[in-house]
CSV table of C-alpha atoms and ligand atoms in Angstrom, one decimal:
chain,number,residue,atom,x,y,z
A,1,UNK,CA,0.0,0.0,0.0
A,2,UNK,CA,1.3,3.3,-1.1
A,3,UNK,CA,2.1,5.8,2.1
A,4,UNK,CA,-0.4,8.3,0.2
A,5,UNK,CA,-3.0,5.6,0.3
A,6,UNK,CA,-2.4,5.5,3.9
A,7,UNK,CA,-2.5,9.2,4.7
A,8,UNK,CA,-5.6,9.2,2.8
A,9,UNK,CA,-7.1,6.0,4.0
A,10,UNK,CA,-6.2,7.3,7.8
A,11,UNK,CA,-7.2,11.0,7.4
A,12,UNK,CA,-10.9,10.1,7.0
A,13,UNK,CA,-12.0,9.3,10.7
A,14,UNK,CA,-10.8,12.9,11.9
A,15,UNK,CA,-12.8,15.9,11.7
A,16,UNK,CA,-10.9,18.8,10.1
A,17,UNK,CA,-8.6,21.0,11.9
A,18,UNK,CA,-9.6,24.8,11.7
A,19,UNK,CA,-6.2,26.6,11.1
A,20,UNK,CA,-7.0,30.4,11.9
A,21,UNK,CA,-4.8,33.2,10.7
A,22,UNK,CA,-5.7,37.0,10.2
A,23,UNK,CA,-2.3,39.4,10.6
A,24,UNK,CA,0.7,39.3,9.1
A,25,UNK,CA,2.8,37.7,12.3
A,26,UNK,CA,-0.1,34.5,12.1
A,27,UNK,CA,1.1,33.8,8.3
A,28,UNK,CA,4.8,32.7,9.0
A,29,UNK,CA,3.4,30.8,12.1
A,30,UNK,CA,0.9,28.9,10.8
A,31,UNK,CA,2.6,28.0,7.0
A,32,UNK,CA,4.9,25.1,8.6
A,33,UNK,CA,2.2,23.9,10.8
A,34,UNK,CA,0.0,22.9,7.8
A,35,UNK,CA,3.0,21.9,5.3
A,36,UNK,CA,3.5,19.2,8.4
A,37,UNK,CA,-0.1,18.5,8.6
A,38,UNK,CA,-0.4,17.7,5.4
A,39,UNK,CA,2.2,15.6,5.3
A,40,UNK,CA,1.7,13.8,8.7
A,41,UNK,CA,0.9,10.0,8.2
A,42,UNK,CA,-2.0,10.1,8.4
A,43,UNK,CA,-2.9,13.9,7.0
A,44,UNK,CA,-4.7,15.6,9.1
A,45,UNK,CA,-7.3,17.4,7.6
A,46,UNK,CA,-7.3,20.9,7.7
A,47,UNK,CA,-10.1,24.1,6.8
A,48,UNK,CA,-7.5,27.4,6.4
A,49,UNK,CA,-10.1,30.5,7.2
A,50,UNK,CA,-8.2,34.0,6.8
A,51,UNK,CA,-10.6,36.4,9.3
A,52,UNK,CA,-8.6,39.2,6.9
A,53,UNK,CA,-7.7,41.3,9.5
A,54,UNK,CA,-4.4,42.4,7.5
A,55,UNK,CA,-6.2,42.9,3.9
A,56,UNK,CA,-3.4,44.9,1.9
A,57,UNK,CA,-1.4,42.6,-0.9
A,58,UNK,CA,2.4,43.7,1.2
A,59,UNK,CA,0.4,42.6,4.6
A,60,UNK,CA,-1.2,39.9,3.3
A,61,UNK,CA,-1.1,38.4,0.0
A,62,UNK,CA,2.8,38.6,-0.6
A,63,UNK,CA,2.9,37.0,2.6
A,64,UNK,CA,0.6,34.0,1.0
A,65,UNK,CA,2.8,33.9,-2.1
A,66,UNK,CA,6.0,33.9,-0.1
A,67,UNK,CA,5.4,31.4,2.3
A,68,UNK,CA,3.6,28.8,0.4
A,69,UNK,CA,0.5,29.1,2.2
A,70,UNK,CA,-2.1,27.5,0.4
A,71,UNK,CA,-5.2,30.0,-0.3
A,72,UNK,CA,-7.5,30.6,2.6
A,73,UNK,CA,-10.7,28.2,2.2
A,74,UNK,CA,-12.5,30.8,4.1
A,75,UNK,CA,-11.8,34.7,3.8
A,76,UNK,CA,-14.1,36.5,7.0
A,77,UNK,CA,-13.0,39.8,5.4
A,78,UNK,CA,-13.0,41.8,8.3
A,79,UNK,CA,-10.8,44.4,7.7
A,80,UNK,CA,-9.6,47.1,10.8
A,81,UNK,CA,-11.6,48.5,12.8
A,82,UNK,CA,-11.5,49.7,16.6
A,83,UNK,CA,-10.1,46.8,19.1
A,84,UNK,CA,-14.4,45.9,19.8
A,85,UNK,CA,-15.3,46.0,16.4
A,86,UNK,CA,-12.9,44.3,14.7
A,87,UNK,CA,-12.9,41.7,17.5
A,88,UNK,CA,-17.0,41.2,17.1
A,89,UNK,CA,-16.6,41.3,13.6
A,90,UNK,CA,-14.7,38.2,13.8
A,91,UNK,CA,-16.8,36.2,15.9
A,92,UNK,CA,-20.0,37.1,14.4
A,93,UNK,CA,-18.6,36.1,11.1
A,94,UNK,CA,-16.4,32.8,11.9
A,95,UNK,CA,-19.3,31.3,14.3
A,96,UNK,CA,-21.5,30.3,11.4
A,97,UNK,CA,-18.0,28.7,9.7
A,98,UNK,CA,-17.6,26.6,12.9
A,99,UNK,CA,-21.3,25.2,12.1
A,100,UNK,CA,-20.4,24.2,8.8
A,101,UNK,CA,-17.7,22.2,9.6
A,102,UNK,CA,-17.6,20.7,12.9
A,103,UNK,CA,-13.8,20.8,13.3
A,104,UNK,CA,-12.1,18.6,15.7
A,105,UNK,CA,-10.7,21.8,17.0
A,106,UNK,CA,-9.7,25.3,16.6
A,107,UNK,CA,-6.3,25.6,16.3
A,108,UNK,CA,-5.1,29.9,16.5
A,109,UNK,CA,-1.4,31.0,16.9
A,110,UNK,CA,0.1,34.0,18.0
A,111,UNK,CA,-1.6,37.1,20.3
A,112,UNK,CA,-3.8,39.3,18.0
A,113,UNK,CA,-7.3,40.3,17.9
A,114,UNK,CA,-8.2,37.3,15.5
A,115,UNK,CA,-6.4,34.6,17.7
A,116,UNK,CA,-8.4,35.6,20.7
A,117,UNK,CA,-12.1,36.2,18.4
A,118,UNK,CA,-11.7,32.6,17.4
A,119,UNK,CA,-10.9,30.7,20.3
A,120,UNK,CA,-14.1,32.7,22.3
A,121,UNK,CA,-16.3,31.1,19.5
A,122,UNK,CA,-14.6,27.6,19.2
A,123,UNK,CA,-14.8,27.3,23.2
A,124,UNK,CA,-18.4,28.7,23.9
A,125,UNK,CA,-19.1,26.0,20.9
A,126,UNK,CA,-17.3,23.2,23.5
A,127,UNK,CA,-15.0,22.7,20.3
A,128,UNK,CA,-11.6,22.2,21.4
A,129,UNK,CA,-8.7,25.3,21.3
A,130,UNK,CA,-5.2,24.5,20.5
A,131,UNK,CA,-2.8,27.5,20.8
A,132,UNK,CA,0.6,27.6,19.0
A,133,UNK,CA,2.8,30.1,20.6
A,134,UNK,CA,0.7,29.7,24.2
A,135,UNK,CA,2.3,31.5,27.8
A,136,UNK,CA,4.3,34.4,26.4
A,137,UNK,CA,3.8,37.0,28.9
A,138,UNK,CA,5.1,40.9,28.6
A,139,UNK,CA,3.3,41.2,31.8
A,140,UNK,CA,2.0,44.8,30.9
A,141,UNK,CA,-1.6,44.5,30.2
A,142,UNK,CA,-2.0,47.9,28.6
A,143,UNK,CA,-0.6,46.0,25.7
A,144,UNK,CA,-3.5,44.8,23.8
A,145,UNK,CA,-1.5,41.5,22.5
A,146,UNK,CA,-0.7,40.8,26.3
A,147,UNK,CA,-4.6,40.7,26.7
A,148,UNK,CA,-5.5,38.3,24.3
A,149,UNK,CA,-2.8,35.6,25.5
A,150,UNK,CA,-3.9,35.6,28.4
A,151,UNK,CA,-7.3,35.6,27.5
A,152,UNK,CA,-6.8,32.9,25.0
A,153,UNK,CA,-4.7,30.7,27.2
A,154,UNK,CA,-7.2,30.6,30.1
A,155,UNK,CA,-9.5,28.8,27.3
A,156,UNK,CA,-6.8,26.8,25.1
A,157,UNK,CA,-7.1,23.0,26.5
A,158,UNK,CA,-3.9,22.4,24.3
A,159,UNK,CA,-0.9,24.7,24.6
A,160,UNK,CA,2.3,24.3,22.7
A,161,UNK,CA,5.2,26.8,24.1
A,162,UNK,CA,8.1,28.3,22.5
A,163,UNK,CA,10.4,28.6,25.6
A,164,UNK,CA,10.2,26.8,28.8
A,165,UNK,CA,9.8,30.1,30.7
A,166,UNK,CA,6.2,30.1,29.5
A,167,UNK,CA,4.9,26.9,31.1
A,168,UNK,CA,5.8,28.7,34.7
A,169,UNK,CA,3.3,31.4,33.0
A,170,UNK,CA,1.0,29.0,32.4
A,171,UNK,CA,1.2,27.2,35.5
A,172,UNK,CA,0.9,30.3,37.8
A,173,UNK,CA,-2.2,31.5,35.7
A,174,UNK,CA,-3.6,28.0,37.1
A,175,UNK,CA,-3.3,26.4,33.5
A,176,UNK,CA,-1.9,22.4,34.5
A,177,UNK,CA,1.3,21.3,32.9
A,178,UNK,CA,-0.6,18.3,31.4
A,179,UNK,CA,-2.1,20.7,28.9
A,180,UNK,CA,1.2,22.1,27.8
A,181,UNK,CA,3.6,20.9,25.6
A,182,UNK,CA,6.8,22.5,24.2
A,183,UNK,CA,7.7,22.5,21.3
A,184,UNK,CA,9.7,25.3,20.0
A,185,UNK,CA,9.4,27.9,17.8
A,186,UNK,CA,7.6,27.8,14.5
A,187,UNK,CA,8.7,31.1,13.8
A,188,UNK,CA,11.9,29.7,12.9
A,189,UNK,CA,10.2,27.2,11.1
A,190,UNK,CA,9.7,29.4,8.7
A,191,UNK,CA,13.1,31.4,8.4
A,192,UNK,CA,14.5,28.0,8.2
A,193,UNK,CA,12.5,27.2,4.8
A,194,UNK,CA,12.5,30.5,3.6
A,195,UNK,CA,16.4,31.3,4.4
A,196,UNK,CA,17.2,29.7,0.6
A,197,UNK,CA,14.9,31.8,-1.8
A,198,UNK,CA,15.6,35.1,0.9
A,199,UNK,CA,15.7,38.3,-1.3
A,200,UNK,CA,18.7,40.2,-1.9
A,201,UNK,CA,19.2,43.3,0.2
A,202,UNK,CA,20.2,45.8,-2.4
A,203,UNK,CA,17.6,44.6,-4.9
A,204,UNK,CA,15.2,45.7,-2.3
A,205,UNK,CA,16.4,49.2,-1.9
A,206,UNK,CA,16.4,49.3,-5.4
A,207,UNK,CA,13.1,47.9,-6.4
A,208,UNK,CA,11.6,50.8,-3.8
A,209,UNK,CA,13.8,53.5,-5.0
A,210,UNK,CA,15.1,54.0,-2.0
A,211,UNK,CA,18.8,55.7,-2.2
A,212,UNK,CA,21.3,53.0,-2.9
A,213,UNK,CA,24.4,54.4,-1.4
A,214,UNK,CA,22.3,53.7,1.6
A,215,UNK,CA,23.8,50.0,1.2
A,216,UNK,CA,27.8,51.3,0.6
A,217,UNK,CA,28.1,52.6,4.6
A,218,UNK,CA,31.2,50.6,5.7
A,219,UNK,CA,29.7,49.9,9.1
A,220,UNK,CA,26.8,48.3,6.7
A,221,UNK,CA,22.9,49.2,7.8
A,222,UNK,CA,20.2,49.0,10.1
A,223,UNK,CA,16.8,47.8,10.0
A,224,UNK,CA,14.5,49.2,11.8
A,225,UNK,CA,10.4,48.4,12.0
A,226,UNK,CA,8.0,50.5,14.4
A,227,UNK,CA,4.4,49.6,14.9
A,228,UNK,CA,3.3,49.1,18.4
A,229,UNK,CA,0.4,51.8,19.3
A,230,UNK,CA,2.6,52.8,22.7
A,231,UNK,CA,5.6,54.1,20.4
A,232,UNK,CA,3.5,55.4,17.4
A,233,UNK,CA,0.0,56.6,18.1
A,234,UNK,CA,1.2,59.1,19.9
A,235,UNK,CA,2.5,62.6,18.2
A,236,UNK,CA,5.2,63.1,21.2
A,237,UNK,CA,6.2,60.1,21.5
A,238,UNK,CA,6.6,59.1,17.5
A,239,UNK,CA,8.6,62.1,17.3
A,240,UNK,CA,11.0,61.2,20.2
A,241,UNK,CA,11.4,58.1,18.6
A,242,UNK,CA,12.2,59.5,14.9
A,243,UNK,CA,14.2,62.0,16.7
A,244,UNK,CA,16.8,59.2,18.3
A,245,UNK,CA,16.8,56.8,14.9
A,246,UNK,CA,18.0,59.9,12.9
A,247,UNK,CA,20.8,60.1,15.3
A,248,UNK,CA,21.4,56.8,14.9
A,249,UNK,CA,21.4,57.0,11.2
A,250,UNK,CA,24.1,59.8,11.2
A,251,UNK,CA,26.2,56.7,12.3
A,252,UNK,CA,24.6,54.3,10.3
A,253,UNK,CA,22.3,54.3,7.7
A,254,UNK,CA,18.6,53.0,8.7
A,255,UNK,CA,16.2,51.0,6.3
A,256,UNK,CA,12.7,50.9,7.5
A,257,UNK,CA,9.7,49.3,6.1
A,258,UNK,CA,7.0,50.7,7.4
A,259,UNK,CA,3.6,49.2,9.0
A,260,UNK,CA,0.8,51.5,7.3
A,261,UNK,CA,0.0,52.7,10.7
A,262,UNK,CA,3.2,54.0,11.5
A,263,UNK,CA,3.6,55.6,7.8
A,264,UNK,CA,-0.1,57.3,8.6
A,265,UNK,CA,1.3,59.1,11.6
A,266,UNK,CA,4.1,60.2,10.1
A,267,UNK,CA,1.8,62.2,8.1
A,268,UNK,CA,-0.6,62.7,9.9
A,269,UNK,CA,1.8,64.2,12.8
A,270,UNK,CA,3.9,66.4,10.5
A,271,UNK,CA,6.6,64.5,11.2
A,272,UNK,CA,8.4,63.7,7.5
A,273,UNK,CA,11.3,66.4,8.4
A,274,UNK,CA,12.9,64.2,10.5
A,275,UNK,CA,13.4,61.7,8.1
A,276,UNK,CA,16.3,62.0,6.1
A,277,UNK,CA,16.1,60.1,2.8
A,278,UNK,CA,20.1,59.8,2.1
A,279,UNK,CA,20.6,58.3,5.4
A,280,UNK,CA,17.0,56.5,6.2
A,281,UNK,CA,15.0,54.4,3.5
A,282,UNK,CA,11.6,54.4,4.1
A,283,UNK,CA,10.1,51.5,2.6
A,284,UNK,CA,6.2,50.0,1.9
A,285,UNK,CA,5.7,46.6,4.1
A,286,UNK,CA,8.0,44.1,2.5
A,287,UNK,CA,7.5,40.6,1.9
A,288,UNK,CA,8.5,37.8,4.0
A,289,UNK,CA,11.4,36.9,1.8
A,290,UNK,CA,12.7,40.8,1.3
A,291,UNK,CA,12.4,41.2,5.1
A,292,UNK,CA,14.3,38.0,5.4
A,293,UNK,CA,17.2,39.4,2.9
A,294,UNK,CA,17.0,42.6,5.0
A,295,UNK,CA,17.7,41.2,8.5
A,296,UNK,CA,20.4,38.8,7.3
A,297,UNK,CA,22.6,41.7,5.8
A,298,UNK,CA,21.9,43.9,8.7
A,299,UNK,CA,24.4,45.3,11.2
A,300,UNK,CA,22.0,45.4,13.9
A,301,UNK,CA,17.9,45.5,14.1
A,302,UNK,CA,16.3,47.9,15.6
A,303,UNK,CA,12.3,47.0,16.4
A,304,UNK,CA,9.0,47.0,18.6
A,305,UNK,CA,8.3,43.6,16.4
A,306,UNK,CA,7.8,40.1,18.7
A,307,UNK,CA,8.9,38.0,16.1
A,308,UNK,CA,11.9,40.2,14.5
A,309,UNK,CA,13.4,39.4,18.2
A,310,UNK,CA,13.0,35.9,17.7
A,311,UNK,CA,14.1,35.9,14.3
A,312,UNK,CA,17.3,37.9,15.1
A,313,UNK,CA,18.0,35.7,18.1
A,314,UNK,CA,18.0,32.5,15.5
A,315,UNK,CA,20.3,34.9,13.2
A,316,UNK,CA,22.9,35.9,15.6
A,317,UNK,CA,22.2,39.4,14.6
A,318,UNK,CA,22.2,41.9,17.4
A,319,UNK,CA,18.4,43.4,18.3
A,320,UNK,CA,17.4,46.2,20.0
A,321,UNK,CA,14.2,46.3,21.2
A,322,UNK,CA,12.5,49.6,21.5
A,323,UNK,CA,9.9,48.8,23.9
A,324,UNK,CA,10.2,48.6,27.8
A,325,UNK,CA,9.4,45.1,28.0
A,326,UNK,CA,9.2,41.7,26.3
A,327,UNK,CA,7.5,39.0,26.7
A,328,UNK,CA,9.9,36.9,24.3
A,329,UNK,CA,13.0,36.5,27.5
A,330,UNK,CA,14.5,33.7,26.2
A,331,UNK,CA,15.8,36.3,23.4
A,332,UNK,CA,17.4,38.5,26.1
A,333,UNK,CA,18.5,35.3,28.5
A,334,UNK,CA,20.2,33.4,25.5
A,335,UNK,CA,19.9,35.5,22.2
A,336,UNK,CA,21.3,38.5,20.6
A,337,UNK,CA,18.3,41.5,22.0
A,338,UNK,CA,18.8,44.1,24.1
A,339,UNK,CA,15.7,45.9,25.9
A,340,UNK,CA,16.4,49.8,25.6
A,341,UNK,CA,12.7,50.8,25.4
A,342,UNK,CA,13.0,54.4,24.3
A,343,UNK,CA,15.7,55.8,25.8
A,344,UNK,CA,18.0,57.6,23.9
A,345,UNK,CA,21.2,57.3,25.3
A,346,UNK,CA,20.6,53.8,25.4
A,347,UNK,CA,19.9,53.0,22.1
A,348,UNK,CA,23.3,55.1,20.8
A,349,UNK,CA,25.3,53.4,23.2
A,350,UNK,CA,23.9,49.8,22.4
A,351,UNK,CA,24.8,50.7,18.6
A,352,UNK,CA,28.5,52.2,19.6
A,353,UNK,CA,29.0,48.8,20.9
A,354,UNK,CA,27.5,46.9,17.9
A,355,UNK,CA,29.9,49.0,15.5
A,356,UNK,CA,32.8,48.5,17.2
A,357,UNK,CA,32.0,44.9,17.4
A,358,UNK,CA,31.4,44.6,20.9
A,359,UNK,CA,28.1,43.5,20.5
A,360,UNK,CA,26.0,41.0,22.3
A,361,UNK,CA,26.5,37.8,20.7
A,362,UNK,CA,23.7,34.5,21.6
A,363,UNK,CA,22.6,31.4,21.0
A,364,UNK,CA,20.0,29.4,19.1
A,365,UNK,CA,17.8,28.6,21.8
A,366,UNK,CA,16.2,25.1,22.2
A,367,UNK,CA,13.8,23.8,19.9
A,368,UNK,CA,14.7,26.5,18.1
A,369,UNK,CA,15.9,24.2,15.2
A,370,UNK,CA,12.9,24.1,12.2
A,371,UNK,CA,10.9,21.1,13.4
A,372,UNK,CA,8.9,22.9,15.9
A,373,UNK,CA,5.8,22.3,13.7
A,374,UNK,CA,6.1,18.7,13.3
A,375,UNK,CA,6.4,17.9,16.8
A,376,UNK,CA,2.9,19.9,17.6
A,377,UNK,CA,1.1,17.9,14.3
A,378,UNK,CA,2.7,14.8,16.2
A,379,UNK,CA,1.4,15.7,19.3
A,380,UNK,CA,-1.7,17.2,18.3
A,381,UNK,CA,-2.7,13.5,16.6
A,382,UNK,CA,-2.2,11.9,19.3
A,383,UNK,CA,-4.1,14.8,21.4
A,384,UNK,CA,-7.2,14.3,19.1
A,385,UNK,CA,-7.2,10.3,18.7
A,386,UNK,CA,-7.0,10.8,22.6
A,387,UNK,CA,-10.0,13.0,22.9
A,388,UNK,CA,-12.0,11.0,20.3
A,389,UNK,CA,-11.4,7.7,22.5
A,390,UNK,CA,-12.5,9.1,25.2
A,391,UNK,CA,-15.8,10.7,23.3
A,392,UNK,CA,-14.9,13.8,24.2
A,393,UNK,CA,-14.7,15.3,20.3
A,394,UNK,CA,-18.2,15.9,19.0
B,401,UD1,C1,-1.8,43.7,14.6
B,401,UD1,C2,-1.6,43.0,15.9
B,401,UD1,C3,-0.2,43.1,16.4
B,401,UD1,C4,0.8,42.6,15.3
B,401,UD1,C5,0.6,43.5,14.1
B,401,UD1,C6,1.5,43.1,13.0
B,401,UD1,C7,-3.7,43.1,17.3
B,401,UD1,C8,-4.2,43.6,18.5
B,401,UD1,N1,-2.5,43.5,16.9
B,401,UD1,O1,-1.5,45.1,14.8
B,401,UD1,O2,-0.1,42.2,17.5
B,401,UD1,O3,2.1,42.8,15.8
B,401,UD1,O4,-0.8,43.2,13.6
B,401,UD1,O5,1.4,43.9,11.9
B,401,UD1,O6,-4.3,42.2,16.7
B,401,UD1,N2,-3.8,48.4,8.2
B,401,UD1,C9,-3.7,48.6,6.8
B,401,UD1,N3,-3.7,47.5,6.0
B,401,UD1,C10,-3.8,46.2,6.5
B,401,UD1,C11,-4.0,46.1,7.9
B,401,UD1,C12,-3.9,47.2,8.7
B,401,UD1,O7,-3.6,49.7,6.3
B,401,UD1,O8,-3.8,45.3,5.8
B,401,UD1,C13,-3.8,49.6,9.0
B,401,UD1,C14,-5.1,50.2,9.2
B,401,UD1,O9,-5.1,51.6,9.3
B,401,UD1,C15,-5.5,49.6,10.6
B,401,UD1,C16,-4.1,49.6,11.3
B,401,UD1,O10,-3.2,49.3,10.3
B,401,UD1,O11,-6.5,50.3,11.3
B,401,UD1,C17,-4.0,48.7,12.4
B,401,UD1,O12,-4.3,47.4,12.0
B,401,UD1,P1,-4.8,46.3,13.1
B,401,UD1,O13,-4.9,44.9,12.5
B,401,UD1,O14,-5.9,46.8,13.8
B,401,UD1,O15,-3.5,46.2,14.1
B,401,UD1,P2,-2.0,46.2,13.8
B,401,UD1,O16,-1.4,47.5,14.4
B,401,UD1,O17,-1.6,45.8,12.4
């Protein structure tokens, strides 16, 4: 019997998986967790719904192309909104999608709005949440992200972690061990599989018309991405923050592609005079792959982003994170990131170091190693065949 006819022949006696994605962090998450569904023996079968909270082809459909993510069978198409809205928005419109097909459980990654939306439907349903990337904690609940992990933790009954720090989490929110498993990182997954076809830096700069004597600095660049409300919503605080990376960039050159809320402000503020264009490129939203070319050439990263810590961490490029927290430690403990929050003085000194290579250097943490999403489709089987034993899968 042929290992297809298998899969196939095994795959019928599960009810599908719901695989949930909706911003642009869920895409490189969830893209090696169905390649190793699909090819788990047997397959486990899986409905992709898109809630389209990220809409726009750099924050969304490039992300599709690049990562081989198959095309959404369901698109909610909820667009933005206010925090209320556009979490309402997607429960109204993924509850009747549950109906329809009676998934074995609702698996969600990550911490935004959509991740959150879905598992309140799935578990008010009494259809079983699985949440990849489950007991981060920033431990600053003004952060809306810090909200919905918690949130969506509290009503996950299977967790799979990315470092052990986040089973303590778990455990002291009153979440058992026996519903946690770690697995690793699927972020890395995904750099791992997309390292080979990354995008060349300089085609990048070019392609966006960005100055390309940007790229000749002999300290090389930086990259820097900004999104998180805290350092942009405000006018004050945006401006600070411009005001610092243009002082950084009179040392070394800045590329930054920019989140459309952050690009908005900008404008919106006034605020285009601090940006000088022969010393900071100011890109659209680039692709996973041009991102990916982007880091790997840079000098140092400068970012609010989760993921770019983790990503940098499994680089050995340096990070500094411009927020006052994280809730990604492991990336400070063992990796390349440096917390320096806004602080000025901080962040020149931190890049001083970098160019003089004194700069902090890491390891790959555990896991950490591209196989992260096999070992949850491994577990997860198991989980399920479990559950429908015991009759506890509708
Ligand atoms: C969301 C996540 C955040 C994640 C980020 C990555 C939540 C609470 N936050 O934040 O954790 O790090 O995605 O990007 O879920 N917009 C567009 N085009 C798009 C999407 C958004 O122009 O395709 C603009 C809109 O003006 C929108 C704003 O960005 O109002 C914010 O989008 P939203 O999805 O609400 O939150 P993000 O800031 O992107």
């Amino acid at each position: 019997m042929s290992d297809e006819y298998v899969r196939l022949a095994l795959e019928g006696d599960l009810s599908p998986i719901i695989c949930v994605v909706g911003a642009r962090p869920n895409f490189m998450k969830m893209a090696p967790v169905l390649r190793a569904m699909n090819a788990h023996v047997p397959r486990l079968p899986v409905v992709l719904v898109h809630t389209g909270q990220h809409y726009d082809k750099n924050m969304s459909d490039r992300m599709f192309e690049d990562l081989c993510l198959p095309r959404p069978d369901v698109n909610l198409g909820v667009g933005s909104g206010t925090h209320a809205v556009q979490t309402a928005e997607v429960m109204r419109l993924f509850e009747p999608v549950v109906d329809v097909h009676k998934p074995s459980c609702v698996a969600v990654v990550g911490d935004v709005n959509s991740t959150l939306a879905c598992s309140l439907v799935a578990v008010k349903k009494g259809v079983p949440v699985v949440h990849i990337e489950a007991g981060l904690r920033s431990f600053d609940r003004t952060m809306p992200e810090e909200i919905n992990r918690v949130l969506c933790d509290q009503i996950s009954d299977r967790l799979y972690t990315t470092e052990r720090t986040a089973e303590a989490n778990l455990n002291r929110e009153g979440i058992p061990s026996c519903r946690v498993c770690f697995v690793g990182n699927v972020m890395i997954d995904s750099l791992i599989f997309g390292r080979a076809n990354a995008r060349n830096a300089k085609n990048t700069i070019q392609t966006c018309r960005a100055d390309p004597s940007i790229l000749t600095n002999p300290f090389g660049y930086g990259v820097v991405t900004l999104h998180r409300p805290s350092n942009v919503d405000d006018s004050q605080t945006l401006r600070e923050l411009l005001g610092v990376l243009n002082e950084v960039a009179g040392i070394l050159p800045l590329v930054l592609p920019l989140h459309p809320r952050t690009r908005s402000n900008i404008d919106r503020y006034g605020l285009g005079g601090l940006i000088d264009p022969a010393r900071m490129a100011l890109l659209p939203p680039q692709g996973y792959l041009e991102m990916l070319g982007l880091v790997e050439g840079a000098t140092v990263v400068l970012t609010d982003s989760g993921g770019l810590q983790e990503e940098t961490t499994a680089l050995g490029i340096p990070c500094l994170t411009l927020r006052e927290n994280t809730e990604r430690p492991i990336t400070v403990e063992q990796g390349t990131n440096i917390v320096v929050g806004r602080n000025r003085d901080a962040i020149l000194d931190a890049v001083q170091e970098i160019l003089s290579g004194r700069g902090k250097r890491g390891r790959v943490p555990e896991f950490w190693d591209g196989h992260a999403s096999e070992r949850i489709t491994a577990d997860l089987y198991q989980w399920l065949k479990k559950m429908q034993t015991k009759g506890a899968l509708q």
